[in-house]
Phi, psi and omega in degrees: 000339191299315180300318179293320179296321177296318177299318179298320178297321179287328173298316180299316178296322180297324178301321181286334172291315185284344180233075184299339180289341177292132178294124183271084180238162186297313182300311178297320179297317180297318179298318180294317179298314181296318183296310184281330175294320178293317182295304184285333175296319177295319177297318179297319180299314180295326181288326183275332187305314181301332183271329191247347185294328181264357178220074188294340179291340179288333189303311180299325179282331182281330186301312180300322179296319179295317180295319178297319179297318180296314181296315179292323178298315183283339170297317178292315182298313182295317178296323179293323179296319180298324178283316184297320182258032186303321181273355184256345183247141173302149184302321183298313183285333177296314179296320180294325177294321176296320178293321176298321177297321179295318178296320178296320178298317179297315179298317179297320179293323178296312180297321179296321179297316179298317180295320179294318181298321180277327181287326182293320183262359183058030181277142179289149178285123177272180181298319181297318180296317181296316180292324179296319178295316181298318181294317181297318179297315179295322178294329176296322177290321179297318180298320179297313181293317183295319180294322179287321182292332182287348179282122174235118181306131179293125180295128179285127177296141179287115182292153177291155176298143182238143176241127182234136178209164172085025179290155180288147174271093186230137172286117186251127176235112177249115183244115178265131183233114180294129173082005178289144183213147177294338178298336174258319184299311185297309180297317182294322179291318180295331179276002178080015182271346177233080189298319182290316179293329175296319177294324178295320178292325179286320187262356183228196180242156179213159182209153168275130180263115178287118182263192177208164180253159357289151183277094178240121191303310187293313176300321180292318179294325179288326173297319179296322184279334185255340185077016182230149180287162186306319182293344177269318182273345169096348179267109187250350185206169174275333182228151175253134180259115178298142178226066183294343179290343176280305174191164184298128178086002180291139179221145181252130176265317179252132178245148178305133182262152174088356180237016179065029188298324183297340181274334184230337189277346180265000177058034175075010180292138180287126179284156176234151182293149173295143177234184186297337184293339180281336186279134182247003183235155179280136171278165185301323181291331177287326174297314180296323179297323178291340181262009175096355175277146181251085183284158174245129185238125182228115169086007179271150178294150175052040179273347180234151354286139183276159176285167176302139179109339176282125185295303180220145177218119176238105186284165179303325182299332179299317182288345175267001176094012179269135182284164175073025183249021183231138175220124008279166187298325182290347178286340187298319180296317179297315181296321179294320181294338182273001181302140183261117175280159182298331179287345180271350181285141180306119181302326179296322178291318179297323182298332180294342182260012178113168182225101359278156178289150179300142183299321181297320179290321177298317178297315179297319178294319177297321177298315180296315180297323177298313180293320178297316180296318180293318179298319178298318180296318181290327179289336181301329182261008183271160177291180184292342179239072182281169172230110184245131172242109186235132177244130181241107186268358191295328181301333180305319181293317179293320180294320180296327185273327192228358189295327177300322177292324177298314180298316182297315186279309188275333184253328182254353175076022178289125182260091176216147181298324182295313179293320180296319178296317179297319181297319181289333178286320174298316179300321181299322180289320176297325179293322175299315179297321178299318179297317181292319179298323177297320178293318181296324183296334181283351180280154178079159178230157182082203182298138179225153176221124177247130175235118174255121189227152171210128182279352177205156183246198179237153181222161176285161178301153180291169183298319181294328178293323178291320179294319183288348179283359173058050174086349179269125184296116177287136182250356180290156176249166180237124177265114189210151176291349175285342177266136184292144168275200186214148171225121173243132177236136178212135178148193183298126177088352181275135181290134184281137173062033185255126173264111185288336182103213181265133178226173178257159181292338176287351180277348186292310182299312176300324180293319178295318178298317179295321179297333178271008180079021183253155177287163178263139177288130180293339180273006176277146179278341180267178179227157177283131180275080184294339178294349180274359187242155182292152178304322180296321178293318180297321180292324182275347182226077179299143181296128180227168186223155168235153180303315181192143174281349179294334181249029185294135174249124182288000000 
């Protein structure tokens, strides 16, 4: 049981590294160690019994090798978590996790050396060897606990109160599209297949948005909306995993990656969606509400409950069927009545996705049409300079199913009916989005600003996936933070035909604030992309800053 119990103890310690909000006290730590040591110890026992039950003399010689393997494995696992969750963990705890991984690697090498020295010469383990292994194993646990206990969150200085005035009166339309990428937008626009987006590229500015992994929709969208990385705004996952065995009400946001932890480490507890209580930073619509603008928010995560000043807020959870995700409450009946059934979708549009079209794509298209219809209804009662934040997730389904075929046919020149069909289906969804954006642009009078954004893009399958397909061209796409997202800007003051280059998704919120004539928060991780604006606009609107919008005084 010992190798599994040691692995369980290190899993328990890793949980407290990945979830710094958990109180690092002895009782919760002991409960976690006992729970996972018992679980993995039992698995280890079952795995070793067939090999060692009939040859008990092997056990003493096999044990050091198993302990060394566990220590080296968790050195790799801990170091990988620190890299994988780089944007999700505070810098202090990230460094400590890397140091813990280094100590585990050293401990594993020491035990491995002892095992090699005795195994090579077939020498029996003496008392000194046994005690040295035991001490090294115990020190590995001490190093894990000591590194975690030494982390003390750096107290955030209380920013001074800020006063902001003089923002531009501009009709603002921010449309978020999951999985949109310039790798599809640019070729389709240049070929004349997306007329509105082609005009937007000619008359506006655009940039590739550098995303990050892991690709989790809610943390990425919140980074885009707040200008802060996940460890700053507090939304680290799409779902929360209850952990009542630690203490009553305990919940885990980050789970160890790469070891299948979500399948066995949560003990079957039902996850619950992240809500507004996890977010610690203001989104762009909340900043505008504090400044006297009445924004409308449709389909963004954690949009409810909204602060005073937001005209309407319909959170993503409403479209997933969760109650209480609409503000004001009387809007819920209207929003429900506007739901689009599959039979109401234009048959010509559905036919472009196959006969019959995949159920997932039909559902995604229906979700987008529902949100578009609701946004149009809410804008009808808005003033001439509205502020709309609308998220359309449907493209994600089409990109996941066919983007690899689009890349193969339109970008790599693969001539196959399967790839050509997939490419035209991806194009059909982009054309639908192009038509809606053209309709939305005609709303409002006077100065207008349109921002089309996506925090992550789509990519073709990897090379090994193509090889494993045994000669059949894979047409599926991969939605990943390794693929760039997109930012398109069009409107008053935006420089025409300008490619800003590569930017980060945290740059979107500061850029929108600057476009509205507002200062940028110094506590934001992003920067304003001033290269997207005309020289005359830059001269008339010098870049300015406030300590933080969290302490904004109207």
